[in-house]
């Protein structure tokens, strides 16, 4: 496949980063595709909780289409879908099962799934929870692009019926995530929406160290944290931080904390976009431990891996500025070489190029499922 591609993506949200990490992942990837000369149309369900919190309502790097009714969307955009070189449906798309059936029925040239939540998706399927994807639908896709790599790729093919599973990790827009040169304001910060399974780790690796180090400053940015959480007085809470402010937030930290969801830890090889964002900004990272982390950042060379509160306290109190610069530089070099949106776009286009047109003729289209 050569030349400019026409790609259609159905995703959770591109317009709003409120309460989800999908938006920044899509933005980096699509900006990379645009920089490489490809055309992207992104179709997003118009839902009130994103409509009232949009920080990118009219992107200049792709065509953003809002829709309400799936039937009407198909009627209006069937030509766009059929003409596309590839159609990609993402995870957590509202009424995703119905969207997949409707798009597959149009028999696009190449039909793919991009799972930005792979371990969560598989855990849901194991519980017979088919919120946005059914087991029956997995063989419909020419390629299943996965946020997670490692063992999960073979599992997708062997146990779940995916025709071909490839890792397509999240990425960072290097033109927007870079050091701002601002003075440090916090010793350790964390950026992430509240999640019950992440909260115990946040307690262990940020809140408890804040209690032990009352002379240092901490920050937690992100929405939906319950009111009952007892934040120490030296932890600043920021309810929502739009992507335009991320680089400033990272740049004003001596360290940033990465916390991984339990399903991601169980699967391994599931790097958060926050890891790449912080590294691109030249901020040293403290992360919880999970399988495969060392394939992205080498422990004690490009990242500090913390398993106990004491590990965080030690990093905050014992590492000197030269050691922090070395950590940050090593991580930044890895990200600039392997994990930018442009690199990820090249990987996607290369993978699509290996899929011959006409595979739709061999797909087993599932029976339509009502919304």
Coordinates of C-alpha atoms in Angstrom, one line a residue:
X1 CA 0.0 0.0 0.0
X2 CA 1.6 3.2 -1.2
X3 CA 0.6 6.9 -1.4
X4 CA -1.9 8.8 0.7
X5 CA -4.4 6.6 2.6
X6 CA -8.0 7.4 3.4
X7 CA -8.7 6.1 6.9
X8 CA -11.9 6.1 8.8
X9 CA -11.8 5.7 12.6
X10 CA -14.8 5.1 15.0
X11 CA -13.5 6.0 18.5
X12 CA -14.7 6.8 22.0
X13 CA -13.7 10.5 21.8
X14 CA -11.3 12.8 19.9
X15 CA -13.0 16.0 20.9
X16 CA -12.8 15.6 24.7
X17 CA -10.1 14.3 27.0
X18 CA -12.4 14.6 30.0
X19 CA -12.3 11.3 32.0
X20 CA -10.6 9.3 29.3
X21 CA -7.2 8.7 27.9
X22 CA -8.4 7.7 24.5
X23 CA -8.5 11.3 23.2
X24 CA -4.8 12.0 23.7
X25 CA -3.9 8.6 22.2
X26 CA -6.0 9.2 19.1
X27 CA -4.7 12.8 18.7
X28 CA -1.1 11.7 18.7
X29 CA -1.7 8.9 16.2
X30 CA -3.9 10.9 13.9
X31 CA -1.5 13.9 14.0
X32 CA 1.2 11.4 13.0
X33 CA -0.9 10.1 10.1
X34 CA -1.6 13.7 9.0
X35 CA 2.1 14.5 9.1
X36 CA 2.8 11.5 6.9
X37 CA 0.3 12.7 4.3
X38 CA -2.7 10.5 5.1
X39 CA -6.3 11.6 5.4
X40 CA -8.4 10.6 8.5
X41 CA -12.1 10.9 9.2
X42 CA -13.0 10.4 12.9
X43 CA -16.6 9.5 13.8
X44 CA -17.6 10.2 17.4
X45 CA -20.9 9.6 19.1
X46 CA -22.3 12.9 20.3
X47 CA -22.8 12.3 24.0
X48 CA -23.6 15.1 26.6
X49 CA -20.7 14.3 29.0
X50 CA -18.1 14.9 26.3
X51 CA -20.1 17.6 24.5
X52 CA -20.0 19.8 27.6
X53 CA -16.2 19.2 28.1
X54 CA -14.7 19.5 24.7
X55 CA -11.1 20.8 24.5
X56 CA -10.7 20.0 20.7
X57 CA -14.1 20.4 19.0
X58 CA -12.6 21.2 15.6
X59 CA -9.2 19.6 15.0
X60 CA -7.1 20.9 12.1
X61 CA -5.5 17.5 11.4
X62 CA -8.5 15.4 10.5
X63 CA -12.2 15.5 9.7
X64 CA -14.3 15.1 12.9
X65 CA -17.8 13.9 12.4
X66 CA -20.3 13.8 15.2
X67 CA -23.3 11.4 15.1
X68 CA -26.3 10.5 17.3
X69 CA -28.2 7.7 15.6
X70 CA -26.2 4.8 14.2
X71 CA -28.7 4.1 11.4
X72 CA -28.6 7.7 10.3
X73 CA -24.8 7.7 10.5
X74 CA -24.5 4.7 8.3
X75 CA -27.0 6.2 5.8
X76 CA -25.1 9.5 5.7
X77 CA -21.6 8.1 5.6
X78 CA -21.8 4.6 3.9
X79 CA -20.0 6.0 0.9
X80 CA -17.1 7.3 3.1
X81 CA -16.8 3.9 4.8
X82 CA -16.9 1.9 1.5
X83 CA -14.3 4.2 -0.1
X84 CA -11.8 4.1 2.8
X85 CA -8.6 2.2 2.5
X86 CA -9.2 1.1 6.0
X87 CA -11.9 1.4 8.7
X88 CA -10.9 1.1 12.3
X89 CA -13.3 0.7 15.2
X90 CA -12.0 1.5 18.6
X91 CA -12.7 0.1 22.1
X92 CA -15.4 1.6 24.3
X93 CA -17.3 3.1 21.3
X94 CA -20.9 3.6 22.6
X95 CA -23.1 0.8 21.2
X96 CA -20.0 -0.6 19.7
X97 CA -21.5 -4.0 19.0
X98 CA -24.1 -2.4 16.8
X99 CA -21.6 -0.1 15.1
X100 CA -19.3 -3.0 14.3
X101 CA -22.2 -5.0 12.7
X102 CA -23.4 -2.0 10.7
X103 CA -19.9 -1.2 9.4
X104 CA -19.0 -4.8 8.6
X105 CA -22.2 -5.1 6.6
X106 CA -20.9 -2.5 4.3
X107 CA -17.8 -4.7 3.6
X108 CA -15.1 -2.1 3.8
X109 CA -11.8 -2.8 2.0
X110 CA -10.0 -3.4 5.3
X111 CA -11.7 -3.6 8.7
X112 CA -9.7 -3.4 11.9
X113 CA -10.2 -3.0 15.6
X114 CA -8.1 -0.8 17.8
X115 CA -8.3 -1.8 21.4
X116 CA -6.9 0.9 23.7
X117 CA -8.2 -1.2 26.7
X118 CA -7.2 -4.8 25.7
X119 CA -6.9 -6.3 29.2
X120 CA -10.1 -4.7 30.2
X121 CA -11.8 -6.0 27.1
X122 CA -10.7 -9.5 27.6
X123 CA -11.7 -9.5 31.2
X124 CA -15.1 -8.3 30.2
X125 CA -15.4 -11.0 27.5
X126 CA -14.4 -13.6 30.1
X127 CA -17.4 -12.4 32.2
X128 CA -19.7 -12.6 29.2
X129 CA -19.8 -8.8 29.3
X130 CA -20.1 -7.7 25.7
X131 CA -20.5 -4.0 26.1
X132 CA -18.7 -2.8 23.0
X133 CA -17.4 -6.1 21.4
X134 CA -18.6 -9.7 21.2
X135 CA -16.5 -12.8 20.9
X136 CA -18.5 -13.5 17.7
X137 CA -17.2 -10.3 16.2
X138 CA -13.4 -10.9 16.7
X139 CA -12.9 -13.0 13.5
X140 CA -14.6 -10.2 11.5
X141 CA -11.6 -7.9 11.8
X142 CA -8.7 -8.3 9.4
X143 CA -6.4 -7.1 12.2
X144 CA -6.9 -6.6 15.9
X145 CA -4.6 -3.8 16.9
X146 CA -3.9 -4.0 20.6
X147 CA -2.8 -1.4 23.2
X148 CA -1.1 -4.3 24.9
X149 CA 1.7 -6.4 23.5
X150 CA 3.5 -9.5 24.8
X151 CA 1.6 -12.6 25.7
X152 CA -1.8 -11.1 25.1
X153 CA -1.3 -11.1 21.3
X154 CA -1.0 -14.8 21.1
X155 CA -3.9 -15.2 23.5
X156 CA -6.1 -13.0 21.2
X157 CA -5.4 -15.3 18.3
X158 CA -5.4 -18.6 20.1
X159 CA -8.2 -18.2 22.6
X160 CA -10.4 -15.4 21.2
X161 CA -10.4 -16.0 17.5
X162 CA -8.7 -12.9 16.3
X163 CA -7.4 -13.4 12.7
X164 CA -4.2 -11.4 13.3
X165 CA -3.3 -9.5 16.5
X166 CA -0.6 -6.8 16.5
X167 CA 0.6 -4.4 19.1
X168 CA -0.2 -0.7 18.5
X169 CA 1.0 0.9 21.7
X170 CA -0.2 4.4 22.6
X171 CA 2.1 7.3 21.7
X172 CA 2.9 10.9 22.3
X173 CA 2.7 14.0 20.2
X174 CA 6.3 15.2 20.4
X175 CA 5.4 18.6 19.1
X176 CA 3.1 19.3 22.1
X177 CA 4.8 17.3 24.9
X178 CA 8.1 18.8 25.7
X179 CA 9.8 20.6 28.6
X180 CA 8.5 24.1 29.1
X181 CA 11.4 25.3 31.2
X182 CA 9.2 26.3 34.2
X183 CA 10.5 26.1 37.7
X184 CA 9.6 23.1 39.8
X185 CA 6.4 23.4 41.8
X186 CA 5.8 19.8 43.0
X187 CA 8.1 17.1 44.0
X188 CA 5.8 14.3 42.8
X189 CA 2.7 14.6 40.7
X190 CA 0.1 12.2 39.2
X191 CA -2.2 12.7 36.3
X192 CA -5.2 10.2 35.9
X193 CA -8.9 9.8 36.3
X194 CA -10.0 8.1 39.5
X195 CA -10.2 4.3 39.2
X196 CA -11.0 2.1 42.2
X197 CA -8.4 -0.5 41.2
X198 CA -5.7 2.2 40.9
X199 CA -6.5 4.0 44.1
X200 CA -4.7 1.6 46.5
X201 CA -1.5 2.1 44.5
X202 CA -2.0 5.8 44.5
X203 CA -2.4 5.6 48.3
X204 CA 0.8 3.6 48.7
X205 CA 3.0 5.5 46.2
X206 CA 1.8 9.1 46.6
X207 CA -0.5 9.7 49.5
X208 CA 1.5 7.8 52.1
X209 CA 4.9 9.4 51.0
X210 CA 3.2 12.8 51.2
X211 CA 2.3 12.0 54.8
X212 CA 5.8 11.0 55.5
X213 CA 7.3 14.0 53.8
X214 CA 5.2 17.0 54.9
X215 CA 7.9 19.4 53.7
X216 CA 7.5 18.3 50.1
X217 CA 4.7 19.2 47.6
X218 CA 2.5 16.7 45.7
X219 CA -0.3 17.0 43.2
X220 CA -3.0 14.7 41.8
X221 CA -4.8 15.9 38.7
X222 CA -7.9 14.2 37.3
X223 CA -11.7 14.0 37.7
X224 CA -14.1 11.7 39.6
X225 CA -12.2 11.3 42.9
X226 CA -14.7 10.5 45.7
X227 CA -15.1 13.2 48.4
X228 CA -14.2 10.8 51.2
X229 CA -10.5 10.5 50.2
X230 CA -8.4 12.1 53.0
X231 CA -5.8 14.1 51.1
X232 CA -2.8 15.3 53.1
X233 CA -2.5 19.0 53.2
X234 CA 0.6 19.0 51.0
X235 CA -1.3 17.2 48.1
X236 CA -2.8 19.7 45.7
X237 CA -5.9 18.5 43.9
X238 CA -6.6 19.6 40.3
X239 CA -10.0 18.4 39.1
X240 CA -9.4 18.4 35.4
X241 CA -6.2 19.2 33.4
X242 CA -6.8 19.6 29.6
X243 CA -4.1 18.3 27.3
X244 CA -2.9 21.8 26.5
X245 CA -1.7 22.1 30.1
X246 CA -0.1 18.6 30.4
X247 CA 3.4 19.7 29.3
X248 CA 3.4 22.5 31.9
X249 CA 2.2 20.1 34.6
X250 CA 4.9 17.5 33.9
X251 CA 7.6 20.2 33.5
X252 CA 6.9 21.6 37.0
X253 CA 7.4 18.2 38.7
X254 CA 10.7 16.8 40.0
X255 CA 9.1 13.3 39.5
X256 CA 5.8 12.1 38.0
X257 CA 4.1 8.9 39.1
X258 CA 2.7 6.3 36.8
X259 CA -0.1 4.0 38.2
X260 CA -1.4 1.0 36.2
X261 CA -4.8 -0.5 36.3
X262 CA -5.1 -4.0 37.7
X263 CA -6.1 -5.6 34.4
X264 CA -3.2 -4.0 32.7
X265 CA -0.8 -5.3 35.3
X266 CA -2.2 -8.8 35.0
X267 CA -1.7 -8.7 31.2
X268 CA 1.7 -6.9 31.2
X269 CA 3.2 -5.0 28.3
X270 CA 0.5 -2.2 28.6
X271 CA 2.3 1.1 28.9
X272 CA 0.1 4.1 29.7
X273 CA 0.2 7.1 27.5
X274 CA 1.2 9.1 30.6
X275 CA 4.5 7.3 30.7
X276 CA 5.4 8.5 27.2
X277 CA 4.0 12.0 27.8
X278 CA 6.1 12.6 30.9
X279 CA 9.2 11.1 29.3
X280 CA 8.8 13.4 26.3
X281 CA 8.7 16.4 28.7
X282 CA 11.9 15.3 30.3
X283 CA 10.3 14.5 33.7
X284 CA 11.8 11.6 35.7
X285 CA 9.2 8.8 36.2
X286 CA 8.4 6.6 39.2
X287 CA 6.2 3.7 38.2
X288 CA 4.5 0.7 39.7
X289 CA 5.8 -2.7 38.6
X290 CA 4.4 -4.8 35.7
X291 CA 5.7 -7.4 33.3
X292 CA 7.2 -5.9 30.2
X293 CA 8.0 -2.5 31.6
X294 CA 11.7 -3.1 31.1
X295 CA 11.1 -3.5 27.4
X296 CA 10.1 0.2 27.3
X297 CA 12.3 1.7 30.1
X298 CA 15.2 0.1 31.9
X299 CA 14.8 0.2 35.7
X300 CA 17.2 2.6 37.5
X301 CA 18.5 3.8 34.1
X302 CA 15.4 5.3 32.5
X303 CA 12.8 4.8 35.3
X304 CA 12.4 4.2 39.0
X305 CA 10.2 1.2 39.8
X306 CA 8.5 1.5 43.2
X307 CA 6.8 -1.4 45.0
X308 CA 6.5 0.2 48.5
X309 CA 6.0 3.7 49.9
X310 CA 9.7 3.5 51.1
X311 CA 10.9 3.3 47.5
X312 CA 9.2 6.6 46.6
X313 CA 10.5 8.3 49.8
X314 CA 14.0 7.1 49.0
X315 CA 13.8 8.4 45.4
X316 CA 12.4 11.8 46.5
X317 CA 15.0 12.3 49.2
X318 CA 18.2 10.6 48.0
X319 CA 18.6 11.1 44.2
X320 CA 20.6 14.2 43.2
X321 CA 19.9 16.5 40.3
X322 CA 22.5 14.8 38.1
X323 CA 20.9 11.4 38.6
X324 CA 17.4 12.9 37.9
X325 CA 18.7 14.4 34.6
X326 CA 20.2 11.1 33.6
X327 CA 16.9 9.2 34.2
X328 CA 14.9 11.8 32.3
X329 CA 17.3 11.9 29.4
X330 CA 17.4 8.1 29.0
X331 CA 13.6 7.9 29.0
X332 CA 13.2 10.8 26.7
X333 CA 15.6 9.3 24.1
X334 CA 13.6 6.0 24.1
X335 CA 10.3 7.8 23.5
X336 CA 11.6 10.1 20.8
X337 CA 13.0 7.0 19.0
X338 CA 10.1 4.6 19.4
X339 CA 6.9 6.1 20.8
X340 CA 5.9 9.3 19.0
X341 CA 2.7 9.6 17.1
X342 CA 4.6 9.8 13.9
X343 CA 6.4 6.5 14.6
X344 CA 3.1 4.9 15.6
X345 CA 1.4 6.2 12.4
X346 CA 4.2 4.6 10.3
X347 CA 3.7 1.3 12.1
X348 CA 0.0 1.4 11.5
X349 CA 0.4 2.2 7.8
X350 CA 3.0 -0.6 7.4
X351 CA 0.6 -3.1 9.0
X352 CA -2.3 -2.0 6.8
X353 CA -0.1 -2.4 3.8
X354 CA 0.4 -6.0 4.5
X355 CA -3.4 -6.6 4.3
X356 CA -4.5 -7.2 0.7
X357 CA -7.8 -5.7 -0.4
X358 CA -10.6 -8.2 -0.8
X359 CA -10.2 -9.9 2.6
X360 CA -13.8 -8.9 3.2
X361 CA -14.7 -11.7 0.9
X362 CA -13.5 -14.2 3.5
X363 CA -14.9 -12.6 6.6
X364 CA -17.6 -14.3 8.5
X365 CA -20.0 -11.4 9.0
X366 CA -21.9 -11.9 12.3
X367 CA -25.6 -11.6 12.6
X368 CA -26.8 -8.1 13.5
X369 CA -27.3 -7.5 17.2
X370 CA -29.7 -4.8 18.3
X371 CA -28.5 -1.8 20.3

